[in-house]
Amino acid sequence: GVGVPSATAPSAATNADKPPATAKEIIYCKSCTLFPPNPNAPAPKTIERPPGCRTVFVGGLPAGMTEEVMREIFERCGEITTLRLSKKNFCHIRYVYEASVDSAIYLSGYRVKIGSNFTYGGGGSAEPKEPPIFGVLHVDYAQARDDQYEYECKQRKLQREKRHRERLEEDRFRSLSPQPVVHYTEHEAGSVAERLKNDETFAKAVQTLVTWLERGDCSKKNANNFYSMIQSTNSHVRRLLSEKSVCDEELKRAREQYRRQTKGMLAQCKYTLAVHKKVWDHFTKAQRKNIDAWKKQSLDIKCVQLDDFPDEDGMDMSEDDHSVSSLPCKKARWEQDHKDHAVDTDRGTADSAAEHQSLHDSELKMKILHIEVLQETIRNLQTQLLENKAKETERQNRICELEDELKDANVKQLLLKTKIATSKAAASSAASVSSSGKGATETATADDGPTVPVVPNEREAKMLAFASTFLMINPHGAPFEQVWAYVGRYVNEMKPKELEDMFARYRQLFER
């Protein structure tokens, strides 16, 4: 098994930059032997790989290295195109494929031994025929002009192919160019005159006629033909105007019908009688809420309809209707009356129809703009609501943190007060013991020993604090087992004997 990766191995490029996970093997060749470097030695350094590199530099060759031996070593990495061996113990090798370079870099650091791998002689003597020659291979990337030139050519080829694909894609989505207009002839003029009389082919025929006039194809000889085509165009325009007037009349009738139906609907939207005191008391609270919502909705609809269609027939309105129809509604109705009067006076001409259409479009745009403003306002309110909720959550969390800190501070304060009280009690007890000890006998003094003031340690102070806290919660007292269970939750590995000793030591604080 040869320890050199093949030229087609996909992992060769990744193994060239980092040391392999397994130890390299010894490589046996016909004329030499390659010994792997020390696994603990640092990886051989290489320069940054040039783009499109297919040439490697091999240094550290022994003195007796030949081109045949070099080919024998490095041909196993891939097919070699050029091998230039220098007299200064280095050479340059150019491969066919770029992947072969990574396999050659793998051999960097190997120690090469040139010489016979066998011994000769008879009997027990074993002497080498020739002394071996050693050298350490150093393989690195080489910067070659041929590699750079071929890489640039390859990149330009890829860019050309990319531009070609983009051009094909643009041509595929590009709209087809219009067909060229035919030149004027007597036959084409007759064909265009016939197509001008047909509604389906009128548009293309008019375009052809306009193009001929722009080109200057009209002359004194064919002026009659052009006049007849222009006359056909004028007839078609008059027919369109007459059809437009018919459509305007139909639109007017539809508007009048819509206005009458809307007034009938508005007359039916009456909820005033339902809110009378005698009737209102019979409904439940939920029913009253629904009736109020329906009444408000109907009044809003009436206000909108009155803005669109002014009251021309002097229709009576209730007090609620007048309250809904505010000053902006009256102003809008007055403007609509004025616009309708202007439209009625100028309806006989085509310009008045265009003006009416433009006014309608402007009103539609204003309504759309008003809707967009309302939507933007709603979005802003929603964003503000989310921000307020986030702030409220943050403040609530802060309140919880402050409450926890306050609890900890209260516990610490209680511990401190307990320590102070314990110290005072211990000092007073020590003073009383010392005063009573003066009148005692020497034997009692020898038996009892010197009196030392009782100073509680941190564990005892903790037990005092929690026991005091529990007994403050239970002012009428509590069994010893309950006190021991409560204090044991906060003081680790506390035995009942410790608690009994503490109660006995501080009798002035606790009483059984």
Short mmCIF file of C-alpha atoms in Angstrom, two decimals:
data_model
loop_
_atom_site.label_atom_id
_atom_site.label_comp_id
_atom_site.label_asym_id
_atom_site.label_seq_id
_atom_site.Cartn_x
_atom_site.Cartn_y
_atom_site.Cartn_z
CA GLY A 1 0.00 0.00 0.00
CA VAL A 2 1.32 3.36 -1.09
CA GLY A 3 0.62 6.24 1.26
CA VAL A 4 0.21 8.84 -1.52
CA PRO A 5 -3.37 9.87 -2.37
CA SER A 6 -4.42 9.50 -5.98
CA ALA A 7 -4.74 12.52 -8.29
CA THR A 8 -8.51 12.11 -8.53
CA ALA A 9 -9.09 11.85 -4.79
CA PRO A 10 -11.52 14.60 -3.77
CA SER A 11 -9.99 14.94 -0.29
CA ALA A 12 -6.48 15.74 -1.55
CA ALA A 13 -7.09 19.49 -1.61
CA THR A 14 -8.27 19.53 1.97
CA ASN A 15 -5.44 17.32 3.28
CA ALA A 16 -2.78 19.59 1.76
CA ASP A 17 -3.48 22.46 4.18
CA LYS A 18 -3.69 20.49 7.42
CA PRO A 19 -1.74 17.51 8.82
CA PRO A 20 -3.34 14.13 8.18
CA ALA A 21 -5.12 12.37 10.98
CA THR A 22 -3.09 9.12 10.50
CA ALA A 23 0.67 8.64 10.28
CA LYS A 24 2.20 8.58 6.82
CA GLU A 25 3.55 5.30 5.47
CA ILE A 26 6.91 4.35 3.96
CA ILE A 27 6.86 4.45 0.16
CA TYR A 28 8.99 1.89 -1.67
CA CYS A 29 10.05 2.68 -5.22
CA LYS A 30 12.24 0.79 -7.66
CA SER A 31 15.25 3.10 -7.30
CA CYS A 32 14.63 4.75 -3.95
CA THR A 33 12.74 4.64 -0.68
CA LEU A 34 10.69 7.46 0.89
CA PHE A 35 10.54 7.65 4.67
CA PRO A 36 7.73 9.74 6.25
CA PRO A 37 8.55 12.71 8.48
CA ASN A 38 8.20 12.66 12.24
CA PRO A 39 4.46 12.75 13.09
CA ASN A 40 5.13 15.21 15.93
CA ALA A 41 7.05 17.59 13.65
CA PRO A 42 5.21 20.73 12.48
CA ALA A 43 3.57 20.64 9.08
CA PRO A 44 5.75 21.92 6.23
CA LYS A 45 5.02 25.52 5.26
CA THR A 46 3.76 26.43 1.79
CA ILE A 47 3.05 29.68 0.02
CA GLU A 48 -0.47 30.72 -0.90
CA ARG A 49 -1.66 28.64 -3.81
CA PRO A 50 -1.79 30.67 -7.04
CA PRO A 51 -5.05 30.40 -9.00
CA GLY A 52 -4.94 27.61 -11.58
CA CYS A 53 -1.64 26.24 -10.20
CA ARG A 54 -0.44 23.06 -11.95
CA THR A 55 3.30 23.41 -11.23
CA VAL A 56 5.18 22.43 -8.04
CA PHE A 57 8.64 23.27 -6.79
CA VAL A 58 10.64 20.35 -5.31
CA GLY A 59 13.73 21.24 -3.26
CA GLY A 60 16.12 19.44 -0.93
CA LEU A 61 17.07 16.83 -3.52
CA PRO A 62 20.15 14.67 -2.88
CA ALA A 63 23.20 15.02 -5.12
CA GLY A 64 22.61 11.85 -7.08
CA MET A 65 19.02 12.59 -8.04
CA THR A 66 18.14 11.96 -11.70
CA GLU A 67 15.14 12.81 -13.85
CA GLU A 68 14.11 9.13 -14.02
CA VAL A 69 14.01 8.85 -10.23
CA MET A 70 11.99 12.07 -9.98
CA ARG A 71 9.47 10.76 -12.49
CA GLU A 72 9.29 7.47 -10.60
CA ILE A 73 8.46 9.34 -7.37
CA PHE A 74 6.05 12.01 -8.64
CA GLU A 75 4.29 10.21 -11.52
CA ARG A 76 2.24 8.34 -8.95
CA CYS A 77 0.63 11.72 -8.07
CA GLY A 78 -0.62 12.34 -11.61
CA GLU A 79 0.33 12.66 -15.26
CA ILE A 80 3.37 14.93 -15.75
CA THR A 81 3.68 17.22 -18.76
CA THR A 82 7.02 18.91 -17.98
CA LEU A 83 9.89 18.09 -15.56
CA ARG A 84 12.81 20.53 -15.36
CA LEU A 85 15.67 19.32 -13.12
CA SER A 86 18.25 21.90 -12.06
CA LYS A 87 21.86 21.30 -11.10
CA LYS A 88 21.27 23.09 -7.79
CA ASN A 89 19.29 20.24 -6.23
CA PHE A 90 15.77 21.41 -7.11
CA CYS A 91 13.32 20.92 -9.95
CA HIS A 92 9.94 22.11 -11.28
CA ILE A 93 7.20 19.62 -12.20
CA ARG A 94 4.10 20.59 -14.20
CA TYR A 95 1.06 18.29 -14.12
CA VAL A 96 -1.91 17.91 -16.46
CA TYR A 97 -4.54 18.35 -13.71
CA GLU A 98 -4.66 20.75 -10.77
CA ALA A 99 -5.63 17.95 -8.35
CA SER A 100 -2.24 16.30 -8.92
CA VAL A 101 -0.54 19.28 -7.24
CA ASP A 102 -2.28 18.49 -3.94
CA SER A 103 -1.04 14.90 -4.11
CA ALA A 104 2.52 16.13 -4.73
CA ILE A 105 2.33 18.54 -1.77
CA TYR A 106 1.54 15.47 0.35
CA LEU A 107 5.13 14.25 -0.18
CA SER A 108 6.65 17.38 1.38
CA GLY A 109 8.84 16.46 4.36
CA TYR A 110 9.57 12.88 3.22
CA ARG A 111 13.21 11.72 3.48
CA VAL A 112 14.35 10.14 0.24
CA LYS A 113 17.01 7.41 0.21
CA ILE A 114 18.68 6.73 -3.13
CA GLY A 115 20.62 3.50 -3.37
CA SER A 116 20.19 -0.25 -3.49
CA ASN A 117 17.62 -1.66 -1.16
CA PHE A 118 19.35 -5.10 -1.25
CA THR A 119 22.67 -6.46 0.05
CA TYR A 120 25.16 -8.56 -1.83
CA GLY A 121 27.92 -11.02 -0.81
CA GLY A 122 28.12 -14.62 0.27
CA GLY A 123 28.06 -16.17 3.70
CA GLY A 124 27.29 -14.05 6.68
CA SER A 125 28.76 -10.84 5.29
CA ALA A 126 26.18 -8.26 4.17
CA GLU A 127 27.69 -5.19 2.53
CA PRO A 128 25.78 -2.65 0.43
CA LYS A 129 26.86 -2.36 -3.13
CA GLU A 130 26.78 1.46 -2.99
CA PRO A 131 26.38 3.76 0.00
CA PRO A 132 22.86 5.27 0.15
CA ILE A 133 22.26 8.97 -0.47
CA PHE A 134 19.70 10.82 1.69
CA GLY A 135 17.75 14.01 1.15
CA VAL A 136 14.61 15.72 2.54
CA LEU A 137 11.96 16.67 -0.01
CA HIS A 138 10.44 20.14 0.21
CA VAL A 139 7.41 20.45 -2.10
CA ASP A 140 5.71 23.82 -2.56
CA TYR A 141 3.46 25.61 -5.02
CA ALA A 142 5.21 27.35 -7.93
CA GLN A 143 4.13 30.50 -9.76
CA ALA A 144 4.26 29.72 -13.48
CA ARG A 145 3.28 32.07 -16.31
CA ASP A 146 1.79 29.18 -18.29
CA ASP A 147 -0.53 28.26 -15.43
CA GLN A 148 -1.60 31.88 -14.97
CA TYR A 149 -2.20 32.35 -18.70
CA GLU A 150 -4.29 29.17 -18.99
CA TYR A 151 -6.24 30.11 -15.86
CA GLU A 152 -7.04 33.57 -17.29
CA CYS A 153 -8.09 32.02 -20.59
CA LYS A 154 -10.36 29.62 -18.74
CA GLN A 155 -11.91 32.45 -16.73
CA ARG A 156 -12.52 34.52 -19.88
CA LYS A 157 -14.16 31.50 -21.48
CA LEU A 158 -16.46 31.09 -18.48
CA GLN A 159 -17.35 34.79 -18.58
CA ARG A 160 -18.15 34.57 -22.30
CA GLU A 161 -20.40 31.60 -21.67
CA LYS A 162 -22.10 33.45 -18.82
CA ARG A 163 -22.68 36.54 -20.99
CA HIS A 164 -24.03 34.33 -23.76
CA ARG A 165 -26.49 32.68 -21.37
CA GLU A 166 -27.58 36.07 -20.01
CA ARG A 167 -28.09 37.38 -23.54
CA LEU A 168 -30.19 34.36 -24.45
CA GLU A 169 -32.23 34.85 -21.28
CA GLU A 170 -32.82 38.53 -22.08
CA ASP A 171 -33.79 37.72 -25.65
CA ARG A 172 -36.25 35.15 -24.39
CA PHE A 173 -38.08 37.68 -22.19
CA ARG A 174 -37.77 40.62 -24.59
CA SER A 175 -40.96 41.61 -26.36
CA LEU A 176 -41.10 41.15 -30.08
CA SER A 177 -40.43 44.22 -32.18
CA PRO A 178 -43.39 45.50 -34.24
CA GLN A 179 -43.60 44.45 -37.82
CA PRO A 180 -42.35 47.04 -40.31
CA VAL A 181 -44.98 49.07 -42.13
CA VAL A 182 -45.33 48.14 -45.80
CA HIS A 183 -44.50 50.72 -48.45
CA TYR A 184 -47.29 52.60 -50.19
CA THR A 185 -48.74 51.03 -53.31
CA GLU A 186 -52.13 51.27 -55.01
CA HIS A 187 -52.97 47.76 -53.90
CA GLU A 188 -51.94 48.41 -50.26
CA ALA A 189 -53.91 51.68 -50.24
CA GLY A 190 -57.09 49.83 -51.25
CA SER A 191 -56.46 47.20 -48.58
CA VAL A 192 -55.96 49.86 -45.89
CA ALA A 193 -59.15 51.67 -46.99
CA GLU A 194 -61.13 48.45 -46.52
CA ARG A 195 -59.56 47.80 -43.10
CA LEU A 196 -60.41 51.32 -41.93
CA LYS A 197 -64.11 50.45 -42.26
CA ASN A 198 -63.77 47.44 -39.91
CA ASP A 199 -63.67 48.00 -36.15
CA GLU A 200 -61.31 45.08 -35.51
CA THR A 201 -58.62 46.16 -38.00
CA PHE A 202 -59.08 49.94 -37.63
CA ALA A 203 -56.16 50.49 -35.20
CA LYS A 204 -53.50 48.83 -37.38
CA ALA A 205 -54.87 50.48 -40.52
CA VAL A 206 -54.72 53.96 -38.92
CA GLN A 207 -51.10 53.32 -37.88
CA THR A 208 -50.21 52.43 -41.46
CA LEU A 209 -51.93 55.57 -42.74
CA VAL A 210 -50.09 57.79 -40.25
CA THR A 211 -46.75 56.21 -41.20
CA TRP A 212 -47.38 56.85 -44.90
CA LEU A 213 -48.22 60.48 -44.19
CA GLU A 214 -45.07 60.91 -42.08
CA ARG A 215 -42.93 59.37 -44.83
CA GLY A 216 -44.34 61.83 -47.37
CA ASP A 217 -45.93 59.21 -49.63
CA CYS A 218 -48.88 61.52 -50.29
CA SER A 219 -48.54 63.30 -53.64
CA LYS A 220 -50.82 65.06 -56.12
CA LYS A 221 -51.22 61.84 -58.03
CA ASN A 222 -52.57 59.78 -55.10
CA ALA A 223 -54.13 62.61 -53.04
CA ASN A 224 -57.66 61.30 -53.72
CA ASN A 225 -56.77 57.92 -52.23
CA PHE A 226 -55.40 59.53 -49.08
CA TYR A 227 -58.47 61.80 -48.84
CA SER A 228 -60.81 58.80 -48.98
CA MET A 229 -58.83 57.03 -46.24
CA ILE A 230 -58.87 60.15 -44.03
CA GLN A 231 -62.62 60.47 -44.69
CA SER A 232 -63.13 56.87 -43.54
CA THR A 233 -61.14 57.65 -40.41
CA ASN A 234 -63.31 60.68 -39.68
CA SER A 235 -66.48 58.61 -40.13
CA HIS A 236 -65.16 56.07 -37.66
CA VAL A 237 -64.41 58.86 -35.14
CA ARG A 238 -67.97 60.27 -35.50
CA ARG A 239 -69.39 56.81 -34.92
CA LEU A 240 -67.29 56.45 -31.80
CA LEU A 241 -68.52 59.83 -30.51
CA SER A 242 -72.14 58.83 -31.03
CA GLU A 243 -71.55 55.55 -29.20
CA LYS A 244 -69.89 57.51 -26.41
CA SER A 245 -72.93 59.78 -26.05
CA VAL A 246 -75.17 56.71 -25.83
CA CYS A 247 -72.91 55.28 -23.14
CA ASP A 248 -73.06 58.60 -21.26
CA GLU A 249 -76.86 58.51 -21.31
CA GLU A 250 -76.85 54.95 -20.02
CA LEU A 251 -74.40 55.96 -17.30
CA LYS A 252 -76.65 58.87 -16.33
CA ARG A 253 -79.69 56.60 -16.08
CA ALA A 254 -77.71 54.10 -14.04
CA ARG A 255 -76.62 56.87 -11.69
CA GLU A 256 -80.18 58.10 -11.27
CA GLN A 257 -81.39 54.57 -10.56
CA TYR A 258 -78.59 54.05 -8.07
CA ARG A 259 -79.45 57.35 -6.40
CA ARG A 260 -83.13 56.40 -6.05
CA GLN A 261 -82.27 52.98 -4.65
CA THR A 262 -79.82 54.53 -2.19
CA LYS A 263 -82.41 57.02 -0.96
CA GLY A 264 -84.86 54.18 -0.49
CA MET A 265 -82.29 52.27 1.52
CA LEU A 266 -81.51 55.33 3.65
CA ALA A 267 -85.20 55.82 4.37
CA GLN A 268 -85.37 52.25 5.69
CA CYS A 269 -82.35 52.63 8.04
CA LYS A 270 -84.32 53.93 11.04
CA TYR A 271 -83.43 52.87 14.55
CA THR A 272 -84.78 55.94 16.34
CA LEU A 273 -88.05 54.35 17.44
CA ALA A 274 -86.20 51.39 18.91
CA VAL A 275 -84.44 53.58 21.48
CA HIS A 276 -87.60 55.15 22.95
CA LYS A 277 -87.80 54.70 26.70
CA LYS A 278 -90.85 52.43 26.65
CA VAL A 279 -89.35 50.20 23.96
CA TRP A 280 -85.72 50.39 25.13
CA ASP A 281 -86.49 48.92 28.57
CA HIS A 282 -87.76 45.65 27.07
CA PHE A 283 -84.35 44.77 25.51
CA THR A 284 -81.51 43.09 27.33
CA LYS A 285 -78.12 44.70 27.78
CA ALA A 286 -76.56 42.69 24.91
CA GLN A 287 -79.51 43.52 22.62
CA ARG A 288 -79.20 47.24 23.42
CA LYS A 289 -75.49 47.09 22.60
CA ASN A 290 -76.20 45.48 19.21
CA ILE A 291 -78.94 48.02 18.41
CA ASP A 292 -76.57 50.91 19.23
CA ALA A 293 -73.92 49.43 16.94
CA TRP A 294 -76.42 48.95 14.12
CA LYS A 295 -77.74 52.48 14.50
CA LYS A 296 -74.24 53.94 14.40
CA GLN A 297 -73.40 51.87 11.33
CA SER A 298 -76.55 52.99 9.49
CA LEU A 299 -75.87 56.66 10.30
CA ASP A 300 -72.31 56.34 9.00
CA ILE A 301 -73.59 54.79 5.78
CA LYS A 302 -76.15 57.56 5.41
CA CYS A 303 -73.48 60.24 5.91
CA VAL A 304 -71.27 58.67 3.24
CA GLN A 305 -74.16 58.33 0.80
CA LEU A 306 -75.23 61.94 1.40
CA ASP A 307 -71.68 63.05 0.60
CA ASP A 308 -71.76 61.15 -2.70
CA PHE A 309 -75.34 62.04 -3.70
CA PRO A 310 -76.71 65.40 -2.48
CA ASP A 311 -80.36 65.64 -1.45
CA GLU A 312 -81.99 67.21 -4.53
CA ASP A 313 -85.58 66.32 -3.67
CA GLY A 314 -85.59 68.06 -0.31
CA MET A 315 -85.90 64.79 1.60
CA ASP A 316 -86.73 65.38 5.27
CA MET A 317 -84.10 64.43 7.80
CA SER A 318 -84.50 63.69 11.48
CA GLU A 319 -82.54 65.34 14.27
CA ASP A 320 -80.16 62.36 14.41
CA ASP A 321 -79.53 62.69 10.69
CA HIS A 322 -78.73 66.39 11.09
CA SER A 323 -76.36 65.61 13.95
CA VAL A 324 -74.51 63.12 11.78
CA SER A 325 -74.37 65.44 8.76
CA SER A 326 -71.75 67.82 10.10
CA LEU A 327 -70.20 70.83 8.43
CA PRO A 328 -67.75 68.79 6.31
CA CYS A 329 -70.68 66.73 5.01
CA LYS A 330 -72.60 69.91 4.06
CA LYS A 331 -69.54 71.34 2.38
CA ALA A 332 -69.02 68.11 0.45
CA ARG A 333 -72.69 68.12 -0.64
CA TRP A 334 -72.41 71.73 -1.80
CA GLU A 335 -69.27 70.93 -3.80
CA GLN A 336 -70.97 67.88 -5.31
CA ASP A 337 -74.00 70.03 -6.28
CA HIS A 338 -71.72 72.50 -7.94
CA LYS A 339 -69.88 69.76 -9.82
CA ASP A 340 -73.13 68.14 -10.95
CA HIS A 341 -74.43 71.49 -12.19
CA ALA A 342 -71.23 72.09 -14.17
CA VAL A 343 -71.42 68.61 -15.65
CA ASP A 344 -75.08 69.09 -16.65
CA THR A 345 -74.38 72.40 -18.39
CA ASP A 346 -71.37 71.12 -20.40
CA ARG A 347 -72.54 67.58 -21.10
CA GLY A 348 -73.27 68.34 -24.74
CA THR A 349 -69.59 68.54 -25.70
CA ALA A 350 -66.81 65.96 -25.66
CA ASP A 351 -64.59 68.18 -23.47
CA SER A 352 -67.17 68.16 -20.70
CA ALA A 353 -67.19 64.36 -20.70
CA ALA A 354 -63.41 64.29 -20.33
CA GLU A 355 -63.59 66.81 -17.48
CA HIS A 356 -66.24 64.75 -15.73
CA GLN A 357 -64.06 61.66 -16.02
CA SER A 358 -61.06 63.51 -14.63
CA LEU A 359 -63.13 64.77 -11.67
CA HIS A 360 -64.31 61.24 -10.97
CA ASP A 361 -60.73 59.97 -11.11
CA SER A 362 -59.55 62.69 -8.75
CA GLU A 363 -62.31 61.84 -6.25
CA LEU A 364 -61.34 58.17 -6.45
CA LYS A 365 -57.69 59.03 -5.85
CA MET A 366 -58.63 61.19 -2.85
CA LYS A 367 -60.63 58.34 -1.32
CA ILE A 368 -57.80 55.88 -1.91
CA LEU A 369 -55.36 58.35 -0.32
CA HIS A 370 -57.69 58.75 2.68
CA ILE A 371 -57.84 54.96 3.10
CA GLU A 372 -54.04 54.71 2.94
CA VAL A 373 -53.70 57.44 5.60
CA LEU A 374 -56.11 55.56 7.87
CA GLN A 375 -54.22 52.31 7.34
CA GLU A 376 -50.92 54.01 8.17
CA THR A 377 -52.49 55.47 11.33
CA ILE A 378 -53.70 52.02 12.38
CA ARG A 379 -50.24 50.56 11.80
CA ASN A 380 -48.65 53.31 13.90
CA LEU A 381 -51.14 52.71 16.70
CA GLN A 382 -50.44 48.97 16.61
CA THR A 383 -46.69 49.61 16.77
CA GLN A 384 -47.16 52.00 19.69
CA LEU A 385 -49.35 49.43 21.47
CA LEU A 386 -46.69 46.73 21.06
CA GLU A 387 -44.02 49.10 22.38
CA ASN A 388 -46.17 49.97 25.41
CA LYS A 389 -46.74 46.27 26.10
CA ALA A 390 -43.01 45.60 25.91
CA LYS A 391 -42.30 48.50 28.29
CA GLU A 392 -44.98 47.25 30.69
CA THR A 393 -43.47 43.75 30.67
CA GLU A 394 -40.01 45.20 31.31
CA ARG A 395 -41.31 47.31 34.20
CA GLN A 396 -43.10 44.29 35.68
CA ASN A 397 -39.88 42.28 35.55
CA ARG A 398 -38.04 45.17 37.20
CA ILE A 399 -40.67 45.29 39.96
CA CYS A 400 -40.21 41.54 40.58
CA GLU A 401 -36.43 42.00 40.76
CA LEU A 402 -36.80 44.88 43.23
CA GLU A 403 -39.19 42.81 45.37
CA ASP A 404 -36.65 39.96 45.47
CA GLU A 405 -33.89 42.41 46.41
CA LEU A 406 -36.12 43.86 49.15
CA LYS A 407 -36.75 40.39 50.57
CA ASP A 408 -33.03 39.65 50.60
CA ALA A 409 -32.35 43.00 52.29
CA ASN A 410 -34.97 42.28 54.97
CA VAL A 411 -33.43 38.87 55.66
CA LYS A 412 -29.95 40.41 55.91
CA GLN A 413 -31.27 43.15 58.23
CA LEU A 414 -32.93 40.53 60.43
CA LEU A 415 -29.69 38.54 60.56
CA LEU A 416 -27.76 41.66 61.52
CA LYS A 417 -30.23 42.57 64.27
CA THR A 418 -30.10 39.02 65.59
CA LYS A 419 -26.30 39.11 65.67
CA ILE A 420 -26.35 42.43 67.53
CA ALA A 421 -28.90 41.17 70.07
CA THR A 422 -26.96 37.94 70.52
CA SER A 423 -23.72 39.82 71.05
CA LYS A 424 -25.34 42.08 73.64
CA ALA A 425 -26.88 39.11 75.44
CA ALA A 426 -23.57 37.26 75.40
CA ALA A 427 -21.76 40.31 76.76
CA SER A 428 -24.28 40.76 79.60
CA SER A 429 -24.16 37.06 80.49
CA ALA A 430 -20.36 37.18 80.50
CA ALA A 431 -20.43 40.19 82.82
CA SER A 432 -22.83 38.49 85.24
CA VAL A 433 -20.77 35.31 85.23
CA SER A 434 -17.57 37.24 85.96
CA SER A 435 -19.20 39.15 88.84
CA SER A 436 -20.58 36.00 90.40
CA GLY A 437 -17.26 34.21 89.97
CA LYS A 438 -15.45 36.60 92.33
CA GLY A 439 -17.26 35.29 95.44
CA ALA A 440 -16.92 31.62 94.50
CA THR A 441 -14.38 29.26 96.01
CA GLU A 442 -11.05 28.37 94.40
CA THR A 443 -12.23 24.80 93.86
CA ALA A 444 -15.23 25.97 91.86
CA THR A 445 -12.97 28.27 89.91
CA ALA A 446 -10.62 25.42 89.16
CA ASP A 447 -13.49 23.17 88.08
CA ASP A 448 -15.33 25.70 85.92
CA GLY A 449 -12.27 27.37 84.39
CA PRO A 450 -12.15 30.93 83.07
CA THR A 451 -15.39 32.39 81.70
CA VAL A 452 -15.30 33.25 77.96
CA PRO A 453 -17.99 35.46 76.35
CA VAL A 454 -20.19 33.57 73.90
CA VAL A 455 -19.76 34.89 70.38
CA PRO A 456 -21.88 33.12 67.71
CA ASN A 457 -20.28 32.11 64.46
CA GLU A 458 -21.87 32.57 61.04
CA ARG A 459 -23.71 29.19 61.12
CA GLU A 460 -25.06 29.84 64.61
CA ALA A 461 -26.12 33.37 63.62
CA LYS A 462 -27.97 31.93 60.66
CA MET A 463 -29.75 29.42 62.89
CA LEU A 464 -30.65 32.22 65.33
CA ALA A 465 -32.01 34.41 62.53
CA PHE A 466 -34.25 31.77 60.95
CA ALA A 467 -35.46 30.46 64.32
CA SER A 468 -36.34 34.02 65.38
CA THR A 469 -38.11 34.62 62.07
CA PHE A 470 -40.19 31.45 62.44
CA LEU A 471 -41.14 32.28 66.04
CA MET A 472 -42.07 35.85 65.03
CA ILE A 473 -44.46 34.38 62.48
CA ASN A 474 -45.88 32.14 65.24
CA PRO A 475 -46.09 34.49 68.25
CA HIS A 476 -47.87 31.90 70.41
CA GLY A 477 -44.97 29.47 70.07
CA ALA A 478 -44.40 26.30 68.08
CA PRO A 479 -43.24 22.73 68.73
CA PHE A 480 -39.51 22.02 68.59
CA GLU A 481 -39.94 19.69 65.59
CA GLN A 482 -41.54 22.45 63.48
CA VAL A 483 -38.78 24.92 64.36
CA TRP A 484 -36.11 22.32 63.53
CA ALA A 485 -37.82 21.47 60.19
CA TYR A 486 -38.05 25.16 59.21
CA VAL A 487 -34.47 26.06 60.12
CA GLY A 488 -33.17 22.84 58.52
CA ARG A 489 -34.40 24.01 55.12
CA TYR A 490 -31.93 26.91 55.16
CA VAL A 491 -29.05 25.50 57.24
CA ASN A 492 -27.44 22.45 55.67
CA GLU A 493 -26.89 19.28 57.73
CA MET A 494 -28.28 20.71 60.95
CA LYS A 495 -28.97 18.20 63.70
CA PRO A 496 -31.61 18.59 66.44
CA LYS A 497 -28.84 18.52 69.03
CA GLU A 498 -27.33 21.71 67.58
CA LEU A 499 -30.67 23.51 67.80
CA GLU A 500 -31.21 22.34 71.41
CA ASP A 501 -27.72 23.55 72.36
CA MET A 502 -28.41 26.92 70.76
CA PHE A 503 -31.71 27.29 72.67
CA ALA A 504 -29.93 26.32 75.90
CA ARG A 505 -27.09 28.78 75.22
CA TYR A 506 -29.44 31.71 74.56
CA ARG A 507 -32.13 31.18 77.20
CA GLN A 508 -32.67 34.91 77.54
CA LEU A 509 -33.92 35.01 73.89
CA PHE A 510 -36.09 31.88 73.87
CA GLU A 511 -38.32 30.36 76.51
CA ARG A 512 -39.90 26.95 76.49
#
